[in-house]
C-alpha cells in the first residue's frame, strides 16, 4: 500500500486545530460548505480555520463542539497548544530546548495526552520527556524509535503520524499488562470461540460478555479512543508471545464496525503472530491494503466467522428491502448492521443506505463506561 504518512522530520510540528477539524469532517463525510451551514458561520471562516489562517475563539469552539459532539475545551486546548508551539519556535533564547521540544511533539500526541490527563503540561522539556517515557514504559527516545521501526503498520492513505499510532499501541499495551488473567492463551480455543462471536452481536450486553469471554481465553481487549492523526479502528499486538492484545478505538461507535474489527484483529492473532513481540498490526478497515496477503486473510477470517460468505450470492439479483435484510440477518444470526456493512462493502448497497440500522445503537451506550479508557 502506498502511504502518505508523516515521518519524524515531516511531523516536527504541532498541528493547528484546523488540521484536526478537517479530519473530523472527512470522517463524517461532511463538506466545508455543509459544516459552515451547520455551525452558522461563513464558509470562508471554516476554510481559513482548516488552512491554519484563523485561530479558534471560545465562541467558535462552542459551536464546533456542539456540531461534532466534542467539548469546547478540547478545541481551545489544541489552539493554546498550537499558539505556545508557534511562540516557542520564535524564541531564540534556548534553541536547543526548542529543538528537543519540537522532537517530542513530532513523536508523541502531547496535546491529546495532556487533554486526556495522561500527563501534565510542563514548561521544562526534560520533565516532559520523563513523564512521556514513564507513561509508555520506555527507557529512552531511542527505545521508542526502535519499536517504531519494528512495527507492522497497516494504515490508510492520509495524514497519519506513525509516532502517534505507536503511542496509542504502547499505551494500550501498558493498560493490558496491568490486567491479570487467570488462564493462558490457547490459540485453538480462540479459533473455536471466534465461530460464536457473531451470536453476541444480537445479545443484550453482548459486547461486555464477549470481552470477558476473551479474557478467559488469555486475550486482553483494550478499548482506547484513538489520538489525533491516527485514523484507526483496531490493532493486534503482543505483551509477550503468550499474551495477545486487541486494541479497539471505537471511532465509529457502530455495532458492525466493532464486531468486524474484533474478528479482523483475532484473525491477525491466530494467523500472523510475529516472532518479534514489538511488532503489531494497525488497521483502518475503511482503507485496507487489498493486495496485502495478511490483510486479506484477516478480512476473510472475519467474514467467514460472521457467517457472511454465501450472503452476497443469495441477494445479488433481488431488490433488497428492510424486510429482506432483517430476515436474512436473522437467518445468519448476526446483527442487521453487520449484514448491511458487508453488502455495502460488496457494492450491493449504497453507503448512504439504511443509516438508521447502522447508527441506531452507540457502542459507548451499550457497555459500562469503566470498560472504555480515557
mmCIF file of C-alpha atoms in Angstrom:
data_model
loop_
_atom_site.group_PDB
_atom_site.id
_atom_site.type_symbol
_atom_site.label_atom_id
_atom_site.label_comp_id
_atom_site.label_asym_id
_atom_site.label_seq_id
_atom_site.Cartn_x
_atom_site.Cartn_y
_atom_site.Cartn_z
ATOM 1 C CA UNK A 1 0.000 0.000 0.000
ATOM 2 C CA UNK A 2 1.212 3.456 -0.790
ATOM 3 C CA UNK A 3 1.046 5.546 2.340
ATOM 4 C CA UNK A 4 1.155 9.293 2.752
ATOM 5 C CA UNK A 5 2.446 9.087 6.297
ATOM 6 C CA UNK A 6 4.495 11.738 8.012
ATOM 7 C CA UNK A 7 7.873 10.589 9.263
ATOM 8 C CA UNK A 8 9.667 12.148 12.210
ATOM 9 C CA UNK A 9 11.139 15.042 10.252
ATOM 10 C CA UNK A 10 7.915 15.827 8.441
ATOM 11 C CA UNK A 11 5.908 15.753 11.667
ATOM 12 C CA UNK A 12 8.228 18.018 13.679
ATOM 13 C CA UNK A 13 5.465 20.466 14.493
ATOM 14 C CA UNK A 14 2.270 20.800 16.437
ATOM 15 C CA UNK A 15 -0.859 20.583 14.323
ATOM 16 C CA UNK A 16 -3.181 23.541 14.021
ATOM 17 C CA UNK A 17 -6.677 22.596 15.250
ATOM 18 C CA UNK A 18 -7.845 23.189 11.687
ATOM 19 C CA UNK A 19 -5.992 20.007 10.669
ATOM 20 C CA UNK A 20 -7.948 18.061 13.266
ATOM 21 C CA UNK A 21 -11.194 19.701 12.172
ATOM 22 C CA UNK A 22 -10.553 18.589 8.582
ATOM 23 C CA UNK A 23 -10.024 15.006 9.801
ATOM 24 C CA UNK A 24 -13.315 15.145 11.674
ATOM 25 C CA UNK A 25 -15.181 16.439 8.621
ATOM 26 C CA UNK A 26 -13.643 13.742 6.418
ATOM 27 C CA UNK A 27 -14.599 11.023 8.914
ATOM 28 C CA UNK A 28 -18.184 12.293 8.879
ATOM 29 C CA UNK A 29 -18.181 12.816 5.092
ATOM 30 C CA UNK A 30 -19.109 16.485 5.538
ATOM 31 C CA UNK A 31 -18.012 19.206 3.137
ATOM 32 C CA UNK A 32 -16.749 22.530 4.428
ATOM 33 C CA UNK A 33 -19.843 24.203 2.994
ATOM 34 C CA UNK A 34 -22.158 21.778 4.787
ATOM 35 C CA UNK A 35 -20.318 22.254 8.058
ATOM 36 C CA UNK A 36 -20.421 26.042 7.774
ATOM 37 C CA UNK A 37 -24.204 25.789 7.401
ATOM 38 C CA UNK A 38 -24.426 23.548 10.459
ATOM 39 C CA UNK A 39 -22.483 25.906 12.735
ATOM 40 C CA UNK A 40 -23.883 29.094 11.235
ATOM 41 C CA UNK A 41 -20.519 30.508 10.178
ATOM 42 C CA UNK A 42 -19.364 31.698 6.732
ATOM 43 C CA UNK A 43 -17.716 29.045 4.590
ATOM 44 C CA UNK A 44 -14.686 31.331 4.368
ATOM 45 C CA UNK A 45 -14.278 31.199 8.152
ATOM 46 C CA UNK A 46 -14.315 27.397 8.173
ATOM 47 C CA UNK A 47 -11.852 27.283 5.275
ATOM 48 C CA UNK A 48 -9.451 29.699 6.984
ATOM 49 C CA UNK A 49 -9.530 27.651 10.192
ATOM 50 C CA UNK A 50 -8.796 24.463 8.251
ATOM 51 C CA UNK A 51 -5.921 26.148 6.412
ATOM 52 C CA UNK A 52 -4.489 27.415 9.710
ATOM 53 C CA UNK A 53 -5.008 31.042 8.764
ATOM 54 C CA UNK A 54 -7.507 31.690 11.540
ATOM 55 C CA UNK A 55 -7.493 30.641 15.181
ATOM 56 C CA UNK A 56 -10.371 29.142 17.139
ATOM 57 C CA UNK A 57 -12.026 31.554 19.547
ATOM 58 C CA UNK A 58 -14.068 30.451 22.590
ATOM 59 C CA UNK A 59 -17.282 31.237 20.694
ATOM 60 C CA UNK A 60 -16.208 29.243 17.647
ATOM 61 C CA UNK A 61 -15.025 26.378 19.857
ATOM 62 C CA UNK A 62 -18.509 26.233 21.340
ATOM 63 C CA UNK A 63 -20.338 25.810 18.031
ATOM 64 C CA UNK A 64 -17.759 23.359 16.629
ATOM 65 C CA UNK A 65 -18.034 21.243 19.769
ATOM 66 C CA UNK A 66 -21.830 21.276 19.624
ATOM 67 C CA UNK A 67 -21.801 20.168 15.981
ATOM 68 C CA UNK A 68 -19.263 17.371 16.445
ATOM 69 C CA UNK A 69 -20.285 16.127 19.878
ATOM 70 C CA UNK A 70 -16.978 17.100 21.482
ATOM 71 C CA UNK A 71 -16.135 19.695 24.125
ATOM 72 C CA UNK A 72 -15.175 23.372 23.631
ATOM 73 C CA UNK A 73 -12.237 22.796 25.995
ATOM 74 C CA UNK A 74 -10.728 20.290 23.582
ATOM 75 C CA UNK A 75 -10.598 22.805 20.714
ATOM 76 C CA UNK A 76 -9.371 25.630 22.937
ATOM 77 C CA UNK A 77 -6.658 23.360 24.366
ATOM 78 C CA UNK A 78 -5.452 22.468 20.881
ATOM 79 C CA UNK A 79 -5.434 26.142 19.903
ATOM 80 C CA UNK A 80 -3.478 27.042 23.044
ATOM 81 C CA UNK A 81 -1.028 24.203 22.385
ATOM 82 C CA UNK A 82 -0.509 25.427 18.837
ATOM 83 C CA UNK A 83 -0.088 29.045 19.939
ATOM 84 C CA UNK A 84 2.529 28.024 22.518
ATOM 85 C CA UNK A 85 4.334 25.983 19.898
ATOM 86 C CA UNK A 86 4.435 28.927 17.482
ATOM 87 C CA UNK A 87 5.715 31.134 20.298
ATOM 88 C CA UNK A 88 8.410 28.629 21.230
ATOM 89 C CA UNK A 89 9.560 28.437 17.605
ATOM 90 C CA UNK A 90 10.081 32.190 17.646
ATOM 91 C CA UNK A 91 12.177 32.058 20.808
ATOM 92 C CA UNK A 92 15.916 32.432 20.277
ATOM 93 C CA UNK A 93 16.934 32.226 23.938
ATOM 94 C CA UNK A 94 17.055 28.410 24.162
ATOM 95 C CA UNK A 95 17.267 26.973 20.632
ATOM 96 C CA UNK A 96 18.414 23.548 21.854
ATOM 97 C CA UNK A 97 15.455 23.198 24.213
ATOM 98 C CA UNK A 98 13.082 24.314 21.468
ATOM 99 C CA UNK A 99 14.576 21.695 19.155
ATOM 100 C CA UNK A 100 14.146 18.986 21.806
ATOM 101 C CA UNK A 101 10.568 20.032 22.461
ATOM 102 C CA UNK A 102 9.883 20.009 18.730
ATOM 103 C CA UNK A 103 11.179 16.442 18.519
ATOM 104 C CA UNK A 104 8.877 15.340 21.342
ATOM 105 C CA UNK A 105 5.871 16.925 19.662
ATOM 106 C CA UNK A 106 6.790 15.235 16.388
ATOM 107 C CA UNK A 107 6.839 11.798 18.001
ATOM 108 C CA UNK A 108 4.079 11.923 20.599
ATOM 109 C CA UNK A 109 0.487 13.273 20.600
ATOM 110 C CA UNK A 110 1.271 15.551 23.528
ATOM 111 C CA UNK A 111 -1.808 17.756 23.172
ATOM 112 C CA UNK A 112 -4.033 14.668 23.380
ATOM 113 C CA UNK A 113 -2.066 13.191 26.278
ATOM 114 C CA UNK A 114 -2.430 16.432 28.235
ATOM 115 C CA UNK A 115 -6.103 16.853 27.376
ATOM 116 C CA UNK A 116 -6.874 13.296 28.456
ATOM 117 C CA UNK A 117 -4.873 13.757 31.687
ATOM 118 C CA UNK A 118 -2.230 11.128 30.953
ATOM 119 C CA UNK A 119 0.488 13.714 31.523
ATOM 120 C CA UNK A 120 0.592 17.277 32.835
ATOM 121 C CA UNK A 121 1.625 20.298 30.819
ATOM 122 C CA UNK A 122 5.309 21.001 31.561
ATOM 123 C CA UNK A 123 7.451 24.001 30.730
ATOM 124 C CA UNK A 124 10.750 22.130 31.103
ATOM 125 C CA UNK A 125 11.404 19.792 28.231
ATOM 126 C CA UNK A 126 13.301 17.232 30.333
ATOM 127 C CA UNK A 127 10.355 16.890 32.703
ATOM 128 C CA UNK A 128 8.012 16.461 29.762
ATOM 129 C CA UNK A 129 10.204 13.749 28.253
ATOM 130 C CA UNK A 130 10.494 11.953 31.591
ATOM 131 C CA UNK A 131 6.708 11.889 32.006
ATOM 132 C CA UNK A 132 6.159 10.512 28.494
ATOM 133 C CA UNK A 133 8.761 7.764 28.861
ATOM 134 C CA UNK A 134 7.285 6.760 32.217
ATOM 135 C CA UNK A 135 3.763 6.680 30.780
ATOM 136 C CA UNK A 136 4.759 4.335 27.960
ATOM 137 C CA UNK A 137 7.236 2.168 29.920
ATOM 138 C CA UNK A 138 10.124 3.307 27.732
ATOM 139 C CA UNK A 139 13.769 3.653 28.703
ATOM 140 C CA UNK A 140 14.610 6.351 26.157
ATOM 141 C CA UNK A 141 13.539 8.076 22.958
ATOM 142 C CA UNK A 142 15.809 5.640 21.114
ATOM 143 C CA UNK A 143 13.776 2.809 22.640
ATOM 144 C CA UNK A 144 10.621 4.374 21.194
ATOM 145 C CA UNK A 145 12.221 4.787 17.755
ATOM 146 C CA UNK A 146 13.406 1.161 17.788
ATOM 147 C CA UNK A 147 9.895 -0.088 18.494
ATOM 148 C CA UNK A 148 8.512 2.240 15.849
ATOM 149 C CA UNK A 149 10.921 0.851 13.254
ATOM 150 C CA UNK A 150 9.864 -2.716 14.051
ATOM 151 C CA UNK A 151 6.126 -2.135 13.857
ATOM 152 C CA UNK A 152 3.936 -3.507 11.054
ATOM 153 C CA UNK A 153 1.672 -0.680 10.083
ATOM 154 C CA UNK A 154 -1.407 -1.340 8.007
ATOM 155 C CA UNK A 155 -2.926 2.097 7.633
ATOM 156 C CA UNK A 156 -4.822 4.128 5.065
ATOM 157 C CA UNK A 157 -3.667 6.878 2.818
ATOM 158 C CA UNK A 158 -3.913 10.105 4.707
ATOM 159 C CA UNK A 159 -2.247 12.444 7.093
ATOM 160 C CA UNK A 160 -1.110 9.782 9.585
ATOM 161 C CA UNK A 161 1.730 10.257 12.088
ATOM 162 C CA UNK A 162 3.440 6.959 12.847
ATOM 163 C CA UNK A 163 4.699 8.073 16.237
ATOM 164 C CA UNK A 164 1.168 8.898 17.351
ATOM 165 C CA UNK A 165 -0.024 5.435 16.292
ATOM 166 C CA UNK A 166 2.895 3.845 18.109
ATOM 167 C CA UNK A 167 1.998 5.836 21.237
ATOM 168 C CA UNK A 168 -1.592 4.597 21.024
ATOM 169 C CA UNK A 169 -0.481 0.970 20.845
ATOM 170 C CA UNK A 170 2.168 1.298 23.577
ATOM 171 C CA UNK A 171 -0.329 2.940 25.910
ATOM 172 C CA UNK A 172 -2.804 0.124 25.226
ATOM 173 C CA UNK A 173 -0.107 -2.486 25.898
ATOM 174 C CA UNK A 174 0.650 -0.841 29.227
ATOM 175 C CA UNK A 175 -3.044 -0.875 30.127
ATOM 176 C CA UNK A 176 -3.229 -4.531 29.076
ATOM 177 C CA UNK A 177 -0.187 -5.532 31.142
ATOM 178 C CA UNK A 178 -1.971 -4.219 34.232
ATOM 179 C CA UNK A 179 -4.757 -6.780 33.734
ATOM 180 C CA UNK A 180 -4.148 -10.095 35.481
ATOM 181 C CA UNK A 181 -5.725 -13.076 33.714
ATOM 182 C CA UNK A 182 -6.461 -16.484 35.205
ATOM 183 C CA UNK A 183 -5.955 -18.506 32.021
ATOM 184 C CA UNK A 184 -3.148 -18.745 29.486
ATOM 185 C CA UNK A 185 -3.679 -18.010 25.817
ATOM 186 C CA UNK A 186 -4.783 -21.011 23.758
ATOM 187 C CA UNK A 187 -4.770 -20.480 20.002
ATOM 188 C CA UNK A 188 -7.077 -23.399 19.181
ATOM 189 C CA UNK A 189 -9.646 -22.387 21.781
ATOM 190 C CA UNK A 190 -9.603 -18.842 20.402
ATOM 191 C CA UNK A 191 -10.246 -20.131 16.868
ATOM 192 C CA UNK A 192 -13.223 -22.132 18.135
ATOM 193 C CA UNK A 193 -14.593 -19.202 20.119
ATOM 194 C CA UNK A 194 -14.316 -16.945 17.053
ATOM 195 C CA UNK A 195 -17.044 -19.038 15.405
ATOM 196 C CA UNK A 196 -19.504 -17.991 18.130
ATOM 197 C CA UNK A 197 -18.691 -14.273 18.334
ATOM 198 C CA UNK A 198 -21.369 -13.315 15.815
ATOM 199 C CA UNK A 199 -24.010 -14.591 18.248
ATOM 200 C CA UNK A 200 -23.065 -11.889 20.745
ATOM 201 C CA UNK A 201 -23.852 -9.120 18.252
ATOM 202 C CA UNK A 202 -27.561 -9.764 18.829
ATOM 203 C CA UNK A 203 -27.467 -10.205 22.597
ATOM 204 C CA UNK A 204 -28.066 -7.710 25.365
ATOM 205 C CA UNK A 205 -24.704 -6.948 26.990
ATOM 206 C CA UNK A 206 -23.151 -8.935 24.139
ATOM 207 C CA UNK A 207 -20.084 -6.701 23.801
ATOM 208 C CA UNK A 208 -19.304 -6.753 27.505
ATOM 209 C CA UNK A 209 -19.769 -10.532 27.570
ATOM 210 C CA UNK A 210 -17.549 -11.221 24.570
ATOM 211 C CA UNK A 211 -14.740 -9.108 26.073
ATOM 212 C CA UNK A 212 -14.944 -11.101 29.307
ATOM 213 C CA UNK A 213 -15.001 -14.406 27.415
ATOM 214 C CA UNK A 214 -11.868 -13.402 25.506
ATOM 215 C CA UNK A 215 -10.121 -12.673 28.802
ATOM 216 C CA UNK A 216 -10.903 -16.236 29.878
ATOM 217 C CA UNK A 217 -9.053 -17.350 26.736
ATOM 218 C CA UNK A 218 -5.989 -15.262 27.594
ATOM 219 C CA UNK A 219 -6.780 -12.400 25.193
ATOM 220 C CA UNK A 220 -6.956 -8.874 26.566
ATOM 221 C CA UNK A 221 -9.216 -6.322 24.860
ATOM 222 C CA UNK A 222 -8.455 -2.639 25.436
ATOM 223 C CA UNK A 223 -10.985 -0.001 24.369
ATOM 224 C CA UNK A 224 -8.846 3.099 23.859
ATOM 225 C CA UNK A 225 -10.119 6.088 21.829
ATOM 226 C CA UNK A 226 -7.671 6.999 19.084
ATOM 227 C CA UNK A 227 -5.432 10.057 19.086
ATOM 228 C CA UNK A 228 -5.438 12.866 16.542
ATOM 229 C CA UNK A 229 -3.777 11.978 13.239
ATOM 230 C CA UNK A 230 -4.203 8.232 13.768
ATOM 231 C CA UNK A 231 -7.372 7.251 11.848
ATOM 232 C CA UNK A 232 -7.502 3.729 13.190
ATOM 233 C CA UNK A 233 -10.134 1.122 14.011
ATOM 234 C CA UNK A 234 -8.118 -1.540 15.758
ATOM 235 C CA UNK A 235 -4.785 -3.181 16.405
ATOM 236 C CA UNK A 236 -3.374 -6.575 17.272
ATOM 237 C CA UNK A 237 -0.263 -6.607 19.432
ATOM 238 C CA UNK A 238 1.526 -8.765 21.990
ATOM 239 C CA UNK A 239 2.856 -8.203 25.529
ATOM 240 C CA UNK A 240 4.841 -11.411 25.045
ATOM 241 C CA UNK A 241 4.451 -14.416 22.764
ATOM 242 C CA UNK A 242 1.726 -15.857 25.008
ATOM 243 C CA UNK A 243 -0.146 -12.621 25.721
ATOM 244 C CA UNK A 244 -2.003 -11.197 22.703
ATOM 245 C CA UNK A 245 -3.824 -7.881 22.974
ATOM 246 C CA UNK A 246 -6.615 -6.433 20.841
ATOM 247 C CA UNK A 247 -6.989 -2.649 20.846
ATOM 248 C CA UNK A 248 -10.213 -1.004 19.659
ATOM 249 C CA UNK A 249 -10.640 2.726 19.049
ATOM 250 C CA UNK A 250 -14.479 2.702 18.829
ATOM 251 C CA UNK A 251 -14.170 5.673 16.485
ATOM 252 C CA UNK A 252 -17.383 4.850 14.601
ATOM 253 C CA UNK A 253 -19.407 3.761 17.655
ATOM 254 C CA UNK A 254 -21.219 1.187 15.490
ATOM 255 C CA UNK A 255 -22.093 -2.439 16.206
ATOM 256 C CA UNK A 256 -20.992 -3.623 12.754
ATOM 257 C CA UNK A 257 -17.638 -1.858 12.975
ATOM 258 C CA UNK A 258 -16.993 -3.232 16.459
ATOM 259 C CA UNK A 259 -17.605 -6.904 15.670
ATOM 260 C CA UNK A 260 -15.904 -6.866 12.271
ATOM 261 C CA UNK A 261 -12.844 -5.095 13.716
ATOM 262 C CA UNK A 262 -12.740 -7.520 16.640
ATOM 263 C CA UNK A 263 -12.764 -10.571 14.368
ATOM 264 C CA UNK A 264 -10.286 -8.982 11.965
ATOM 265 C CA UNK A 265 -7.802 -8.493 14.814
ATOM 266 C CA UNK A 266 -8.449 -12.018 16.120
ATOM 267 C CA UNK A 267 -7.594 -13.148 12.598
ATOM 268 C CA UNK A 268 -4.204 -11.446 12.876
ATOM 269 C CA UNK A 269 -3.604 -13.080 16.264
ATOM 270 C CA UNK A 270 -4.348 -16.658 15.184
ATOM 271 C CA UNK A 271 -2.849 -16.377 11.686
ATOM 272 C CA UNK A 272 0.020 -13.894 11.895
ATOM 273 C CA UNK A 273 1.617 -13.979 15.352
ATOM 274 C CA UNK A 274 5.109 -12.487 14.838
ATOM 275 C CA UNK A 275 8.350 -13.693 16.394
ATOM 276 C CA UNK A 276 9.095 -10.105 17.464
ATOM 277 C CA UNK A 277 6.546 -9.038 20.083
ATOM 278 C CA UNK A 278 7.336 -5.378 19.364
ATOM 279 C CA UNK A 279 5.601 -5.859 16.014
ATOM 280 C CA UNK A 280 1.914 -5.109 15.703
ATOM 281 C CA UNK A 281 -0.835 -4.674 13.140
ATOM 282 C CA UNK A 282 -2.754 -1.399 12.972
ATOM 283 C CA UNK A 283 -5.859 -1.287 10.815
ATOM 284 C CA UNK A 284 -8.100 1.340 9.273
ATOM 285 C CA UNK A 285 -10.768 -1.025 7.964
ATOM 286 C CA UNK A 286 -12.123 1.553 5.516
ATOM 287 C CA UNK A 287 -8.819 1.565 3.661
ATOM 288 C CA UNK A 288 -7.205 -1.826 3.999
ATOM 289 C CA UNK A 289 -4.428 -2.780 1.623
ATOM 290 C CA UNK A 290 -6.433 -5.034 -0.686
ATOM 291 C CA UNK A 291 -3.409 -6.703 -2.226
ATOM 292 C CA UNK A 292 -1.732 -7.443 1.110
ATOM 293 C CA UNK A 293 -1.934 -11.166 1.836
ATOM 294 C CA UNK A 294 -2.152 -10.851 5.619
ATOM 295 C CA UNK A 295 -4.881 -8.202 5.498
ATOM 296 C CA UNK A 296 -6.913 -10.285 3.043
ATOM 297 C CA UNK A 297 -6.540 -13.324 5.294
ATOM 298 C CA UNK A 298 -7.682 -11.359 8.356
ATOM 299 C CA UNK A 299 -10.649 -9.989 6.402
ATOM 300 C CA UNK A 300 -11.608 -13.442 5.133
ATOM 301 C CA UNK A 301 -11.313 -14.792 8.674
ATOM 302 C CA UNK A 302 -13.767 -12.151 9.920
ATOM 303 C CA UNK A 303 -16.253 -12.696 7.072
ATOM 304 C CA UNK A 304 -16.155 -16.482 7.484
ATOM 305 C CA UNK A 305 -16.727 -16.353 11.242
ATOM 306 C CA UNK A 306 -19.579 -13.892 10.810
ATOM 307 C CA UNK A 307 -21.266 -16.417 8.518
ATOM 308 C CA UNK A 308 -21.422 -13.933 5.644
ATOM 309 C CA UNK A 309 -19.667 -15.971 2.939
ATOM 310 C CA UNK A 310 -22.757 -17.040 0.999
ATOM 311 C CA UNK A 311 -24.866 -13.959 1.583
ATOM 312 C CA UNK A 312 -23.788 -11.988 -1.486
ATOM 313 C CA UNK A 313 -24.789 -14.669 -3.996
ATOM 314 C CA UNK A 314 -28.223 -15.095 -2.393
ATOM 315 C CA UNK A 315 -29.031 -11.372 -2.565
ATOM 316 C CA UNK A 316 -27.209 -10.350 -5.731
ATOM 317 C CA UNK A 317 -30.150 -10.261 -8.137
ATOM 318 C CA UNK A 318 -33.048 -9.178 -5.937
ATOM 319 C CA UNK A 319 -34.399 -5.890 -4.669
ATOM 320 C CA UNK A 320 -33.073 -5.642 -1.111
ATOM 321 C CA UNK A 321 -35.748 -4.318 1.231
ATOM 322 C CA UNK A 322 -35.641 -3.725 5.005
ATOM 323 C CA UNK A 323 -37.773 -6.835 5.478
ATOM 324 C CA UNK A 324 -35.330 -8.964 3.479
ATOM 325 C CA UNK A 325 -32.389 -7.559 5.436
ATOM 326 C CA UNK A 326 -33.987 -8.352 8.769
ATOM 327 C CA UNK A 327 -34.978 -11.858 7.669
ATOM 328 C CA UNK A 328 -31.551 -12.660 6.228
ATOM 329 C CA UNK A 329 -29.670 -11.287 9.259
ATOM 330 C CA UNK A 330 -31.891 -13.446 11.480
ATOM 331 C CA UNK A 331 -31.101 -16.494 9.327
ATOM 332 C CA UNK A 332 -27.366 -15.824 9.531
ATOM 333 C CA UNK A 333 -27.612 -14.962 13.236
ATOM 334 C CA UNK A 334 -25.975 -11.545 13.142
ATOM 335 C CA UNK A 335 -26.969 -8.003 14.000
ATOM 336 C CA UNK A 336 -28.587 -6.354 10.907
ATOM 337 C CA UNK A 337 -25.835 -3.732 10.767
ATOM 338 C CA UNK A 338 -23.216 -6.435 10.107
ATOM 339 C CA UNK A 339 -25.145 -7.679 7.087
ATOM 340 C CA UNK A 340 -25.677 -4.126 5.822
ATOM 341 C CA UNK A 341 -21.994 -3.277 6.243
ATOM 342 C CA UNK A 342 -20.961 -6.401 4.327
ATOM 343 C CA UNK A 343 -23.393 -5.688 1.471
ATOM 344 C CA UNK A 344 -22.120 -2.117 1.271
ATOM 345 C CA UNK A 345 -18.554 -3.405 1.088
ATOM 346 C CA UNK A 346 -19.603 -5.732 -1.744
ATOM 347 C CA UNK A 347 -21.310 -2.806 -3.554
ATOM 348 C CA UNK A 348 -24.789 -4.316 -3.257
ATOM 349 C CA UNK A 349 -25.973 -1.419 -1.112
ATOM 350 C CA UNK A 350 -25.098 2.264 -1.238
ATOM 351 C CA UNK A 351 -23.034 3.525 1.688
ATOM 352 C CA UNK A 352 -25.787 6.015 2.439
ATOM 353 C CA UNK A 353 -28.453 3.299 2.704
ATOM 354 C CA UNK A 354 -30.013 2.089 5.949
ATOM 355 C CA UNK A 355 -28.179 4.538 8.175
ATOM 356 C CA UNK A 356 -30.840 4.076 10.855
ATOM 357 C CA UNK A 357 -29.698 0.474 11.292
ATOM 358 C CA UNK A 358 -26.020 1.406 11.340
ATOM 359 C CA UNK A 359 -26.286 4.325 13.740
ATOM 360 C CA UNK A 360 -29.220 3.255 15.892
ATOM 361 C CA UNK A 361 -27.058 1.984 18.769
ATOM 362 C CA UNK A 362 -23.864 3.628 20.016
ATOM 363 C CA UNK A 363 -21.197 1.367 21.474
ATOM 364 C CA UNK A 364 -20.405 3.672 24.381
ATOM 365 C CA UNK A 365 -24.064 3.484 25.411
ATOM 366 C CA UNK A 366 -24.094 -0.322 25.302
ATOM 367 C CA UNK A 367 -21.224 -1.040 27.685
ATOM 368 C CA UNK A 368 -20.145 0.236 31.119
ATOM 369 C CA UNK A 369 -18.104 3.428 30.917
ATOM 370 C CA UNK A 370 -15.446 1.739 33.058
ATOM 371 C CA UNK A 371 -14.533 -0.509 30.113
ATOM 372 C CA UNK A 372 -13.506 2.461 27.956
ATOM 373 C CA UNK A 373 -10.141 4.055 28.683
ATOM 374 C CA UNK A 374 -9.957 7.838 28.780
#
